[in-house]
Coordinates of C-alpha atoms in Angstrom, one line a residue:
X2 CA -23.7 -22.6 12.6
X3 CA -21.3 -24.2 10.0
X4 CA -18.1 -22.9 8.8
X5 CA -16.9 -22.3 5.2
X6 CA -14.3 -20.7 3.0
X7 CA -15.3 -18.6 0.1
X8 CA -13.7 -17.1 -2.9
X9 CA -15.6 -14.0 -4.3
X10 CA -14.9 -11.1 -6.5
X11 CA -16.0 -7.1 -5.6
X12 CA -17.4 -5.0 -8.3
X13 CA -13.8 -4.2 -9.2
X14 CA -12.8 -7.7 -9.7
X15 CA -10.6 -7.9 -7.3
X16 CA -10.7 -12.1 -6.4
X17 CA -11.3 -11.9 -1.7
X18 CA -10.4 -15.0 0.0
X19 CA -12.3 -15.6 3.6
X20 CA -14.0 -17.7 5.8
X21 CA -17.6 -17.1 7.5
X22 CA -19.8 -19.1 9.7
X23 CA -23.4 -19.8 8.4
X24 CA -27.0 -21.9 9.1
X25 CA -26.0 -23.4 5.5
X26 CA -24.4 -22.7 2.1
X27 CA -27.4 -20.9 0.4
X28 CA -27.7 -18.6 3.3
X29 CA -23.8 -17.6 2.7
X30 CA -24.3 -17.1 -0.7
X31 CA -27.4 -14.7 0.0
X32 CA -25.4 -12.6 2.3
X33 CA -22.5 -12.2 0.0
X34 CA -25.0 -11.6 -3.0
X35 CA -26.5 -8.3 -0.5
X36 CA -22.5 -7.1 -0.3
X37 CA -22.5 -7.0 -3.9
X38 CA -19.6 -9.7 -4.3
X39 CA -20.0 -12.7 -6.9
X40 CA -19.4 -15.8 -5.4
X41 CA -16.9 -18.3 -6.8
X42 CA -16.7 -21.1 -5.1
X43 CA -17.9 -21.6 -1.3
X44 CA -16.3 -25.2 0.8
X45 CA -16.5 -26.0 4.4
X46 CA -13.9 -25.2 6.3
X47 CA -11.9 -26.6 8.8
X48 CA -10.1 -25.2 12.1
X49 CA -7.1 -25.1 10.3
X50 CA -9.0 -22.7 8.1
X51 CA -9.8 -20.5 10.3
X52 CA -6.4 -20.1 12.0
X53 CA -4.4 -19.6 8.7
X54 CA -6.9 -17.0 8.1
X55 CA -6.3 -15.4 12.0
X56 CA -2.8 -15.7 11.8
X57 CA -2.4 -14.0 8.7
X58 CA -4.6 -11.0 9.9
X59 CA -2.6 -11.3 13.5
X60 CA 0.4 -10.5 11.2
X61 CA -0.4 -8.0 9.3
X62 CA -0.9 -4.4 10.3
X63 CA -3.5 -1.9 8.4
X64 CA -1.8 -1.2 5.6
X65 CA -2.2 1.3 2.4
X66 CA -3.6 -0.6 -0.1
X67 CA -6.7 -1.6 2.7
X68 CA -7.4 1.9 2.8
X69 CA -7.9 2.7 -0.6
X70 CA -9.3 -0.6 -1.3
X71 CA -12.1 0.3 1.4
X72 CA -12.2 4.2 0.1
X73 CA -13.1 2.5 -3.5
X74 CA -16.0 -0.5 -2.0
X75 CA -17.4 2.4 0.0
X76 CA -17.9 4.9 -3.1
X77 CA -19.7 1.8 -4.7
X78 CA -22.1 0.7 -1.8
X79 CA -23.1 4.6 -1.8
X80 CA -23.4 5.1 -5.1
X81 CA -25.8 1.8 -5.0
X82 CA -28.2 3.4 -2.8
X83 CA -27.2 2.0 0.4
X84 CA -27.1 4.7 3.8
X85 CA -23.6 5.4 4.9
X86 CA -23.5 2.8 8.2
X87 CA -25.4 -0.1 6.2
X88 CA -22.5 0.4 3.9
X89 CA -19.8 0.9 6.5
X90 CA -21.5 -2.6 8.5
X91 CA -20.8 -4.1 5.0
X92 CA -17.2 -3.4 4.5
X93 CA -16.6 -4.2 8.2
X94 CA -18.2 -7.8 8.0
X95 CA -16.0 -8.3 5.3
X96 CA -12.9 -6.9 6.6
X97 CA -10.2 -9.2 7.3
X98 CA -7.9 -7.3 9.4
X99 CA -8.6 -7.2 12.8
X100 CA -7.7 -3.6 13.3
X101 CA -8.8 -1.9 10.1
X102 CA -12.1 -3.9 11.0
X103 CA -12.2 -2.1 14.4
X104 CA -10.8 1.2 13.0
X105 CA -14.5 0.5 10.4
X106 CA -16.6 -0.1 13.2
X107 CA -15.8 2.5 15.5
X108 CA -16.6 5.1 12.4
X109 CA -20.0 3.5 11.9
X110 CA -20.8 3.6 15.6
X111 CA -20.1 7.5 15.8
X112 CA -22.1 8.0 12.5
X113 CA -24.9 6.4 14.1
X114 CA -24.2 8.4 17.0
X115 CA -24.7 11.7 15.2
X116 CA -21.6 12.3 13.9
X117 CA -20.2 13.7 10.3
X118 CA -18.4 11.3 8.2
X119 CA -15.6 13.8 7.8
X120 CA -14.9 14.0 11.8
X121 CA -15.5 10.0 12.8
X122 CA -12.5 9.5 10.0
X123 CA -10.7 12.4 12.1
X124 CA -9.6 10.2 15.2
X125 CA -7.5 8.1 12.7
X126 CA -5.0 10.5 11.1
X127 CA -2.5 7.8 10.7
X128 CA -5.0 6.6 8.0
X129 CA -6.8 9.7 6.6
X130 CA -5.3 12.7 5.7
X131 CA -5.7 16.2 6.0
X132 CA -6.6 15.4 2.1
X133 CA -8.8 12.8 2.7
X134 CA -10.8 14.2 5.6
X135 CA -10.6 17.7 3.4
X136 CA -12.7 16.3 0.1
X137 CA -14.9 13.8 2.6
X138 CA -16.1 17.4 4.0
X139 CA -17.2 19.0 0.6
X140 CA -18.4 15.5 -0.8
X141 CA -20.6 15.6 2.2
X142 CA -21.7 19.4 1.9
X143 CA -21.9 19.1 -1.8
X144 CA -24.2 15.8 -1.5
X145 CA -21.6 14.0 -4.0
X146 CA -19.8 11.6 -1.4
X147 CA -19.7 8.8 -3.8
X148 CA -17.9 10.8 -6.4
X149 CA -15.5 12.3 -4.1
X150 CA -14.8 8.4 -2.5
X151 CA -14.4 7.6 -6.1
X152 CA -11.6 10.6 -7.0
X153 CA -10.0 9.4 -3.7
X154 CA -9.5 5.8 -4.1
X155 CA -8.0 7.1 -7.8
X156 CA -5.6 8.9 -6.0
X157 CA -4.6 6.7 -3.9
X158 CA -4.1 4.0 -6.9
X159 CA -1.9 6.7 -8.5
X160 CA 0.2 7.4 -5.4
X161 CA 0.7 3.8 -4.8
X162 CA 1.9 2.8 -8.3
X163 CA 3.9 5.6 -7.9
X164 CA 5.5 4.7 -5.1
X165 CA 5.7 0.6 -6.4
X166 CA 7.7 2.0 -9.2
X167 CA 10.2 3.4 -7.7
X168 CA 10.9 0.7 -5.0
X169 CA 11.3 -1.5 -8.0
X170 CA 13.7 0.8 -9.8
X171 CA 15.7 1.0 -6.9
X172 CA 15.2 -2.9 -5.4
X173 CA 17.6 -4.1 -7.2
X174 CA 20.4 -1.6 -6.9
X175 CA 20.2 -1.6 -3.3
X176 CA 20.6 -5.6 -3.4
X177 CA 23.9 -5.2 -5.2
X178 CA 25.3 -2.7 -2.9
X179 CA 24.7 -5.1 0.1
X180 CA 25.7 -8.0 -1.9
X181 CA 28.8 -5.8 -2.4
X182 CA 29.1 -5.1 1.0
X183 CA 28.9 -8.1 2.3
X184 CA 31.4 -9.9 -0.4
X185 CA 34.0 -7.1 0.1
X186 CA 33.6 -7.6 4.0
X187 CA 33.8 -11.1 4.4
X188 CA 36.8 -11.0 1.9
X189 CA 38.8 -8.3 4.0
X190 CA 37.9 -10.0 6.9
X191 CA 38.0 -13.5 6.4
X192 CA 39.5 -14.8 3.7
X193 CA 42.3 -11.9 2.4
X194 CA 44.5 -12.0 5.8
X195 CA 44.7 -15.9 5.2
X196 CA 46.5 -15.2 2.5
X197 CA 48.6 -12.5 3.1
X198 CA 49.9 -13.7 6.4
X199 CA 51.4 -16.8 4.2
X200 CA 52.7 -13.5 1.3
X201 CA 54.1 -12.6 4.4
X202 CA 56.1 -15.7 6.0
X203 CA 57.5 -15.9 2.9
X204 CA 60.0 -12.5 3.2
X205 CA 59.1 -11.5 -0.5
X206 CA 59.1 -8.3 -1.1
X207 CA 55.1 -7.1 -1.9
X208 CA 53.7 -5.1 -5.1
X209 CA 52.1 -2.2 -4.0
X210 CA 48.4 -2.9 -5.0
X211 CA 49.1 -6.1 -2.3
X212 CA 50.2 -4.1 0.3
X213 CA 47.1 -1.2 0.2
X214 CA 44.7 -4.7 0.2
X215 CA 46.8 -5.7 3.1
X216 CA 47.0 -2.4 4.7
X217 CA 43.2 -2.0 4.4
X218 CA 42.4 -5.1 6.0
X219 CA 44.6 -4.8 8.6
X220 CA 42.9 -1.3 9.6
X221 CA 39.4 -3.0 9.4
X222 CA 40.3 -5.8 11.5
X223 CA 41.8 -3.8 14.3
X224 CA 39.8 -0.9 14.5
X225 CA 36.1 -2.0 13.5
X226 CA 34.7 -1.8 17.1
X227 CA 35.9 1.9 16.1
X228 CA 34.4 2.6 12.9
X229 CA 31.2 1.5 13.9
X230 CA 30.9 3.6 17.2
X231 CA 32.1 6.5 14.7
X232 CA 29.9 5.4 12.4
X233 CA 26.7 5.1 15.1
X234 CA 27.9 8.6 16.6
X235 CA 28.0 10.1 13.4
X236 CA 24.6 9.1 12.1
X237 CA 22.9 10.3 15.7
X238 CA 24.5 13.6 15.3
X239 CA 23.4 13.8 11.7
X240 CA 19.9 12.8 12.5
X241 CA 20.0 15.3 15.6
X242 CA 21.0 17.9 13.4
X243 CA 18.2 17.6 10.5
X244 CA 15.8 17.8 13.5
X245 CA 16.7 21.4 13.4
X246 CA 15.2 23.8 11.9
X247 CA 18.6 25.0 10.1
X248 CA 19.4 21.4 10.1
X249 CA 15.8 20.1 8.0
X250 CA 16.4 23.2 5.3
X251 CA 20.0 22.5 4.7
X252 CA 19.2 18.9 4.1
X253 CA 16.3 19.3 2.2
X254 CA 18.1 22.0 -0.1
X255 CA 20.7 19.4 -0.5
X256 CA 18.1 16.8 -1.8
X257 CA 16.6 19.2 -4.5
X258 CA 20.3 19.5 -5.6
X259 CA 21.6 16.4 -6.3
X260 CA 22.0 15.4 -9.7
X261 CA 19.5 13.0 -11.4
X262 CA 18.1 11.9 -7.8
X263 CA 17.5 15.8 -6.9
X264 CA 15.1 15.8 -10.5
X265 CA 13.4 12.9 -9.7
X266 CA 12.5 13.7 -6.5
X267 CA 11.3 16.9 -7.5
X268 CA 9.1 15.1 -10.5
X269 CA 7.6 12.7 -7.4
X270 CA 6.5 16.1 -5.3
X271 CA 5.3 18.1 -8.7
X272 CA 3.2 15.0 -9.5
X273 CA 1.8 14.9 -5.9
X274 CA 1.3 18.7 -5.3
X275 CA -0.8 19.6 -8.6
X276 CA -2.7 16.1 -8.3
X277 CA -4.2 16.9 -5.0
X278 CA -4.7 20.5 -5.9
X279 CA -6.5 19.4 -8.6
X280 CA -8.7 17.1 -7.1
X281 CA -9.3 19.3 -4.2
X282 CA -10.6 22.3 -6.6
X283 CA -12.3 19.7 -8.8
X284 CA -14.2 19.1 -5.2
X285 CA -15.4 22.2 -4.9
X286 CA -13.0 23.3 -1.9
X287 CA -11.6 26.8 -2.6
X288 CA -8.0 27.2 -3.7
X289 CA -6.9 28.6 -0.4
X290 CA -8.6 25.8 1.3
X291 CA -6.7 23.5 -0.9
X292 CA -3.1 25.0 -0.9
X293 CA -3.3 24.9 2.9
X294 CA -3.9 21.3 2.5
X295 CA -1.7 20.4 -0.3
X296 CA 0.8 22.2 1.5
X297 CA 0.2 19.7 4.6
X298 CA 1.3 16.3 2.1
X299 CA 4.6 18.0 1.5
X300 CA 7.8 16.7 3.1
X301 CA 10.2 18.9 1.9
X302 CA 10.5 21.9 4.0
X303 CA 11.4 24.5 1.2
X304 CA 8.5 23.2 -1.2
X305 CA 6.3 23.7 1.6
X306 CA 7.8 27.2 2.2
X307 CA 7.4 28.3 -1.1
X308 CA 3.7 27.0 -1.4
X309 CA 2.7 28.8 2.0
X310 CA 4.0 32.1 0.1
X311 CA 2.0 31.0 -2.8
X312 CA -1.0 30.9 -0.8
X313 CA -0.3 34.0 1.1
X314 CA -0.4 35.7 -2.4
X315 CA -3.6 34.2 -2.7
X316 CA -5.4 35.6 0.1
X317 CA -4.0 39.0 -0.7
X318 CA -5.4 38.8 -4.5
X319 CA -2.1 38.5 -6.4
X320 CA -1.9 36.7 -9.9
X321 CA -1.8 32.5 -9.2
X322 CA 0.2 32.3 -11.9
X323 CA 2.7 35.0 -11.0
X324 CA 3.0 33.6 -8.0
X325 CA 3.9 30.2 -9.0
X326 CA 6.6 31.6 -11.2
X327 CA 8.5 33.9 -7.8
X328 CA 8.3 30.6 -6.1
X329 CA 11.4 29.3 -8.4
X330 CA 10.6 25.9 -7.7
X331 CA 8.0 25.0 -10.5
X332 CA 9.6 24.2 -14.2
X333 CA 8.1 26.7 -16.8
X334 CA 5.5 24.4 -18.3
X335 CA 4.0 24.4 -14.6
X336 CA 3.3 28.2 -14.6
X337 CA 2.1 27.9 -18.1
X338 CA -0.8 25.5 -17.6
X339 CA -1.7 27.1 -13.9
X340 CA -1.9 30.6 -16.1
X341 CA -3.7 29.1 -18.6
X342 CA -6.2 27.1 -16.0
X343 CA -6.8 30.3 -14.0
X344 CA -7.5 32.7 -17.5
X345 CA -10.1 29.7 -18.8
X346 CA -11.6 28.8 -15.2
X347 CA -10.6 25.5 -15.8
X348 CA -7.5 25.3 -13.5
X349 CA -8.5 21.9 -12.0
X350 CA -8.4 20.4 -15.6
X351 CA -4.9 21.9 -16.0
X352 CA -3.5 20.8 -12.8
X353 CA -4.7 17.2 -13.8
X354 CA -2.8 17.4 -17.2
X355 CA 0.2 18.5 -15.0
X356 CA 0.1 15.5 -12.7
X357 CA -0.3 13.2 -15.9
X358 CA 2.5 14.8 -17.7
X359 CA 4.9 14.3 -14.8
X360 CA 4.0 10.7 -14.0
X361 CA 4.6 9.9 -17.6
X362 CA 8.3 11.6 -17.3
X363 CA 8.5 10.0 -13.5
X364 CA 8.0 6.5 -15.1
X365 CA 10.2 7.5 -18.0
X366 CA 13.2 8.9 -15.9
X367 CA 12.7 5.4 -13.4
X368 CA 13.3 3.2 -16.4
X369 CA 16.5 5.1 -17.3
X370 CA 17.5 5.5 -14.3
X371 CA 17.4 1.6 -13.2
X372 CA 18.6 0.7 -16.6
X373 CA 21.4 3.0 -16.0
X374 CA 22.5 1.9 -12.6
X375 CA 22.4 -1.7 -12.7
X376 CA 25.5 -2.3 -15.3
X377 CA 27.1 0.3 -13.3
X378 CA 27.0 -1.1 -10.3
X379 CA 28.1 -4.6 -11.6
X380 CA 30.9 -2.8 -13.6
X381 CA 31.9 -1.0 -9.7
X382 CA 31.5 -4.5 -8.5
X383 CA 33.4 -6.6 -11.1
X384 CA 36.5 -3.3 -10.3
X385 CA 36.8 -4.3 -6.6
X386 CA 36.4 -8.2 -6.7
X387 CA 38.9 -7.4 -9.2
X388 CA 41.0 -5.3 -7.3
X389 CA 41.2 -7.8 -4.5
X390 CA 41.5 -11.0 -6.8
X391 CA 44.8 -8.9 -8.6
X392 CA 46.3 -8.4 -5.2
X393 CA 46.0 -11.5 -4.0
X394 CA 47.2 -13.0 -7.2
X395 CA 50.2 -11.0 -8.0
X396 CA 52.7 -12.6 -5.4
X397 CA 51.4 -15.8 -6.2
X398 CA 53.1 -15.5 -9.2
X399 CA 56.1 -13.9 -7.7
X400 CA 56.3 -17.0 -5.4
X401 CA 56.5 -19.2 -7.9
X402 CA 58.8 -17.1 -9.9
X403 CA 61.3 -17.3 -7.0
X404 CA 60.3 -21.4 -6.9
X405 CA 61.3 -21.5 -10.2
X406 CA 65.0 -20.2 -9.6

C-alpha cells in the first residue's frame, strides 16, 4: 500500500485536506469519486505527512462545526440514494478526528445492529440535542431523513454565525480591558512607586491627584495577597449562590435587565426559541412536542419558566397566541406573527420570519454595539493612562520650580 495526500472538495465546496493509504493513485481517486468528493490534486506522502495530520487531530477535540459539517454530508449521501450505514462508513473513512471518527462508527455499528438512527445518536448527548435527536425521530417516521438532516445542518450554520458574531463584537473590547489591566497594573506596581519614592525624598509637599496615585499604589502593593483571596472568596460564594435555585432566578432576572446587554441577550434567545420551534413544527412534531423541547435549549431559567407555562396552556386548549402574550417576555410583533401563524395554519412559516427578523436586528444591534464600545473604551483608557501620566508629572514640575529658586 502507498501513501498519499489529497485535496478534494464535498458537494458543498468545502476544500478537505487528508492523507490515505492506497494500491496506487487511480485506485484513490476511485474511492474518493464513490464519496462524492472531486479530487484536486493527489501527491505521495511522506511520514512527516502523516504525523502533521495525527498530531493535528491528537489536538483537537470534536468540535461544533464537525457536527454540523457531518449533519449536512449525511443529508447528501441519503438524499443520493445511499442506505444509512454505507453512508455513515463514508463520512467515517473520511473523518479526520479520531474521536468524532469513533463517535461515527459506533452509530453505524448499532444501526447495523438493529437500532433507530434517533437512539444510536442518543448515547452522545454532548453532541446531539434533545433538538437534534427530536427531528432525527420524525424525519425517520415521516420517511424524509434527508430533508430533516438538511433543516438541521441549516440550523446549526445559523447558530454558529450567530454565535461567531458576537465573539467578534466583543473580541476586541475584551482585549482592551486586559490590555488596560495589565498596563494600569504594571504601572501601579512597577513603575509608579519608583517615582514617588524619589517625590518623596524630596520633602515637597504633594498635589493631591499625586497623593491618591500614591495612596492607591501603596494599598495594592501591601494588601494584594488580600484582594485576591477576597476576590477568589467572593467569586466561589457568587458561583455557590447562582447554583441555587433562588440564586439562578435572581441572576438570570438580573441579565434580562441590564441595559443594552439585557436586549441583546434577549434578541440571541428570541432568535433561538422561534427558530427551533419552527423547524420542529415544520418537521411534523406537534407543538407540545416541540415546546417541551425548545424549552430544553433555553439557558435562562425564567424564559424557560415562562415557556413551560406556555405549553401547559397548550395541553389544556388555551389560545397560543394569548398565551405568548401572559408570558410578558415576548415583544409584541412576536405575539402578532404567532397569532397570525396559528389563525392561517401556517405557524411554522411565521416563526421562521420571526427568527429572520431578529437575527437581522441581532446583527444590526452587534455592529452598534462594537462600534460603540471600542472608542469608549480607548477614551476610558486614554482618562487613566492620563490620570497616572498627570500625577506623576505634576511634582516634576514642582521640583524644578523649587530648582529654579
Amino acid at each position: 500500500m502507498n501513501a498519499f495526500k489529497y485535496v478534494v472538495q464535498d458537494t458543498y465546496g468545502k476544500t478537505i485536506k487528508g492523507v490515505a493509504r492506497a494500491e496506487d493513485r487511480s485506485g484513490l481517486i476511485e474511492v474518493l469519486r464513490e464519496r462524492k468528493y472531486r479530487v484536486l490534486s493527489i501527491e505521495p506522502a511522506t511520514q512527516l505527512d502523516f504525523l502533521f495530520f495525527q498530531l493535528q487531530d491528537i489536538l483537537s477535540g470534536v468540535r461544533r462545526e464537525n457536527v454540523i459539517y457531518f449533519t449536512r454530508q449525511l443529508s447528501t449521501l441519503v438524499r443520493s440514494g445511499l442506505p444509512l450505514p454505507k453512508a455513515l462508513e463514508s463520512l467515517a473513512w473520511q473523518e479526520r478526528n479520531p474521536k468524532f471518527k469513533a463517535i461515527i462508527e459506533t452509530i453505524k455499528n448499532d444501526i447495523e445492529k438493529g437500532r433507530s438512527f434517533k437512539d444510536a445518536i442518543s448515547k452522545f448527548p454532548h453532541l446531539f440535542s434533545n433538538l437534534y435527536t427530536g427531528m432525527i425521530e420524525s424525519g425517520e417516521a415521516a420517511g424524509i431523513l434527508d430533508d430533516v438532516l438538511e433543516r438541521l445542518a441549516q440550523i446549526g450554520m445559523q447558530e454558529l454565525d450567530i454565535r461567531t458574531k458576537v465573539q467578534s463584537a466583543f473580541t476586541y473590547p475584551i482585549i482592551l480591558l486586559c490590555v488596560a489591566f495589565f498596563v494600569v497594573g504594571f504601572l501601579l506596581i512597577g513603575a509608579v512607586p519608583k517615582f514617588l519614592d524619589i517625590f518623596r525624598a524630596s520633602n515637597s509637599e504633594l498635589p493631591f491627584i499625586t497623593m491618591i496615585l500614591l495612596n492607591t499604589s501603596t494599598f495594592f502593593r501591601q494588601f494584594w495577597f488580600l484582594i485576591i483571596v477576597l476576590t477568589v472568596t467572593g467569586i466561589v460564594l457568587l458561583n455557590g449562590f447562582y447554583r441555587t435555585e433562588k440564586g439562578r432566578t435572581f441572576f438570570d432576572g438580573v441579565i434580562l435587565r441590564i441595559p443594552v446587554f439585557g436586549e441583546l441577550y434577549t434578541k440571541i434567545v428570541i432568535a433561538r426559541f422561534t427558530r427551533t420551534v419552527s423547524a420542529l413544527t415544520k418537521s411534523g412534531i406537534p407543538i407540545l412536542r416541540a415546546l417541551d423541547i425548545s424549552k430544553s435549549i433555553l439557558n435562562n431559567v425564567i424564559m424557560k419558566a415562562a415557556v413551560e407555562q406556555i405549553r401547559i396552556g397548550v395541553s389544556q386548549g388555551k389560545d397560543l397566541a394569548e398565551l405568548f402574550q401572559k408570558a410578558e417576555i415576548f415583544p409584541p410583533m412576536v405575539v402578532q406573527m404567532v397569532s397570525v401563524g396559528e389563525n392561517t395554519g401556517k405557524l411554522d412559516e411565521m416563526l421562521g420570519e420571526v427568527a429572520k427578523f431578529y437575527e437581522t436586528e441581532l446583527e444590526y444591534t452587534l455592529r452598534n454595539l462594537s462600534s460603540s464600545l471600542e472608542p469608549l473604551l480607548l477614551l476610558f483608557m486614554g482618562f487613566v493612562v492620563g490620570f497616572i501620566a498627570l500625577a506623576v508629572l505634576m511634582p516634576v514640575f514642582n521640583l524644578v520650580k523649587v530648582f529654579k529658586q
